[in-house]
Amino acid sequence: MKKIIFLIFGLLNFILLEAQELISNSSLSGICYAGAEIKRIFIPPPDKFQQKKGSLRGGSITVQYTGFSTQGQVAVEHAVSILESMLPADTRITVSAKWERIATPGVLGNSMITGFAVGGAIDALYPNVYYPVTLAEKIAGVSLNDDNESDIDLIINNSISWYLGIDGNTPATRFDLVTVVLHELCHGLGFFDSMDLNDSIGWYGVSSVPVIYDKFVENSRAEKLTDTSKYRNFSPELRAELINEELYFAGPLLNQYTSGSRARLYVPSRWDQGSSISHLEEELTNGDENSLMTPFINPGEAIHDPGNFTFSILGDIGWINTRIVHIPIEDTEENISEIELFMTVESDTLYNRDKVGVVYSYDDDFSSADTVYMGSAGTQNSYKTTIGIPSYNSELHYYFFAEDTFSRLYRSPSWYEEAPYTVYIGTDTVKPVIFHSPEEYYLETDDSIHFTAAVIDNIGIDSVYVEYRKNSGPSEFIALPLYLPGIYRTAFKPAPGFLSGGDSIQYRIFAADSAHVSNISVSPENGYFTIKIEEIKEVLTSYSTDFSGGDVDFFNRGFEVMKPSGFNRYGLQTKHPYESPGVNGQSIVYTSMLRHPLKFNESGLLISFNEIVLVEPGEPGSVFGSDDFYDYVIVEATADFGKTWHGLIDGYDSRYNKSMESAYKSSMEGDNSTFVPNESLLLNRKIFYRTTEYFSDGDTLLLRFRIYSDPLANGWGWVIDDLKINLLVDEVEKINSVPSIIYPNPGSGLFRIKTSDGFKSTRYSVFNSSGMCVKEENSEQESEIAVDLSNCPSGLYIILLYHDSNISTFRYSLIK
């Protein structure tokens, strides 16, 4: 049984890595404050930097810049190159660096790691703690997210008087950018705690699981704060320790490199989240050369060497690591008398070659176990040993160990007690395990049906296949070939007309292992998975509805057509309140798709509707697509019947209108808004979309409304009413009877539209380059219209003039 549990655990990790999922982080990892006293010192980069300068570096850090000047980027790259020279060669880190204003007084910069991985999943020294993604990737030896995805989000306060040089000659009136970047990047490497408190209790952890730095924090009596036999999490006793002004970081590397010292931590009597405990004590740190990670950087202070204290602490949390690499042995039905075990040790430091070995047992609980020290060939780091098999139908359980020069004992698997390596020698009776998430629906226009399953077995898979049928009709069978290790996938193209709205596909998945007498599993164990086929209606050139006829024209998931409480009219609305997942890293999405495709042409598409948007606002200044934008609503379209969707506009939240944002925030219960609106809050939205790289003249588009919800906070939701969708007839180039002149064009935002030949425009709309309507007014002027866009940013704008039964479009360039 342990064998299959271990295989399941391993496959789930593989699936998570394939899906590039980590436990997301949304809190600051570290803050750097401006000091008040002038301190003109320069600590030059370490010897390693000088030795590696101009040659092959150690680690690799890639920075993605937003808002930095060329000189600012040079300073950041210098800080990065110092850190790279000291990191292990297998380090790969991506940093998102932003040059923007930080509103909190006195903050030079802050940083946030983007995710965590649990130690047991990466074979870390401490299996039951969380490691920041930067360190987790180094320990695991693989990337845990997309290589272009940020591991550290760094923000530098652009309102500070910075010294951007790299020579350390920092004036007494300025702050050294290289120093602050080094400081914040060290936080991003894991130099931060997860501890916090309120008026009555103190606590630590991500969902009560500590981060690796927490494991080394102790008081003057050498009592670890994460030792639950001493201090219960979420307790008044722990709170008292967090502000007792005498806490230390203590670890074996720090002990060795500082001749037995502990590092005194910054613990002010008034708790400062992101600063308390995550820094070294300013006054009691051992010399200026170790002061980079104190809480304050002073004017004139240039510290271009992290120092022994910092790198010893980073080494203790895992940057100096030992990895045991082993390919698990598959079960076998062959009658063998012995089995050979191989493993390799990859270490950033020296390790004791006489203490590399394996512990093995034929009992599930290791009640009777043996230890064998393994031999290597000369100075090689590969080890092997032979274990005897007592009889056929035996199950061997084992784990490896290695001790480094700091007496740290590493084991593999890291969760060796719960899930050791296991190999079974004997007749196989274990059935394969099938993991499968069924599709929820197909459109009748879809040209292929996909089946994907993750399948594992203790001895190996012989075949995986699907039985499917339409509307409980005759069964068909199709094989699922191996796509990736443990992943089986296929797609088939049904005959034309095979999929029709209202039909359903029933199916189940079979897996047979490679035992002499195959063991066969089926998923689901009883019955079939069922996928509904959704109808697509006739193609239209325009569409309008007030939703009084119900939702027959819409395919809804999380939306419905009804009268919201207190409303007199029907509308397309989300659940109220909309749902919010309670687990980091998860999301909930509602969609409503118009079943009528719309013919699109080069004149463009004008979409109008009334709406109320009460969804969680992002952080002030955050833009759509950034991690701190949070929940949003969006209007999207597809030209390939749902294979790829693209936004017709950027997603938006309650901040798009002050009255919406104020309403959302006017009634809060914890993090959630409890405000319930009425029809008076409805506002009109217009979206104008022209041909782009995604949609071209002649395309047939499906439109949908979508709301995205991230964890922890929500509100009333979204309602849409009086929906109108029309193609435009763009006559600006063709009709001479209504010529119009926009002047001055380009301009600074104040311009006039002059018309002639008795033409009278009753109204106009102005759209930005994203298709959002930024201004709309009625005009009673006979021949000239004055427009004011002076409050809008520079860019290209599209102006729609409504006249008779036509709409003319014009371009205007705003330059400030």
PDB file of C-alpha atoms in Angstrom, residues 5 8 53 76 125 219 251 254 289 477 527 558 572 667 705 789:
ATOM      1  CA  ILE A   5       0.703   5.961  -1.879  1.00  0.00           C
ATOM      2  CA  ILE A   8       0.306   8.845  -6.038  1.00  0.00           C
ATOM      3  CA  LYS A  53      34.051  39.400 -12.324  1.00  0.00           C
ATOM      4  CA  VAL A  76      20.269  46.996 -10.069  1.00  0.00           C
ATOM      5  CA  LEU A 125      15.931  18.938   4.943  1.00  0.00           C
ATOM      6  CA  ASN A 219      14.810  33.262  22.608  1.00  0.00           C
ATOM      7  CA  GLY A 251      21.829  27.563  13.070  1.00  0.00           C
ATOM      8  CA  LEU A 254      25.975  30.600  11.528  1.00  0.00           C
ATOM      9  CA  GLU A 289      30.448  44.443   7.232  1.00  0.00           C
ATOM     10  CA  PHE A 477     -13.473   2.405 -27.959  1.00  0.00           C
ATOM     11  CA  GLY A 527     -21.606   4.416 -14.327  1.00  0.00           C
ATOM     12  CA  GLY A 558     -22.375  30.932 -12.371  1.00  0.00           C
ATOM     13  CA  LEU A 572     -27.907  38.822 -16.448  1.00  0.00           C
ATOM     14  CA  SER A 667     -20.442  48.005   4.127  1.00  0.00           C
ATOM     15  CA  PHE A 705     -19.017  37.814 -20.017  1.00  0.00           C
ATOM     16  CA  LEU A 789     -10.122  65.227 -23.344  1.00  0.00           C
TER      17      LEU A 789
END
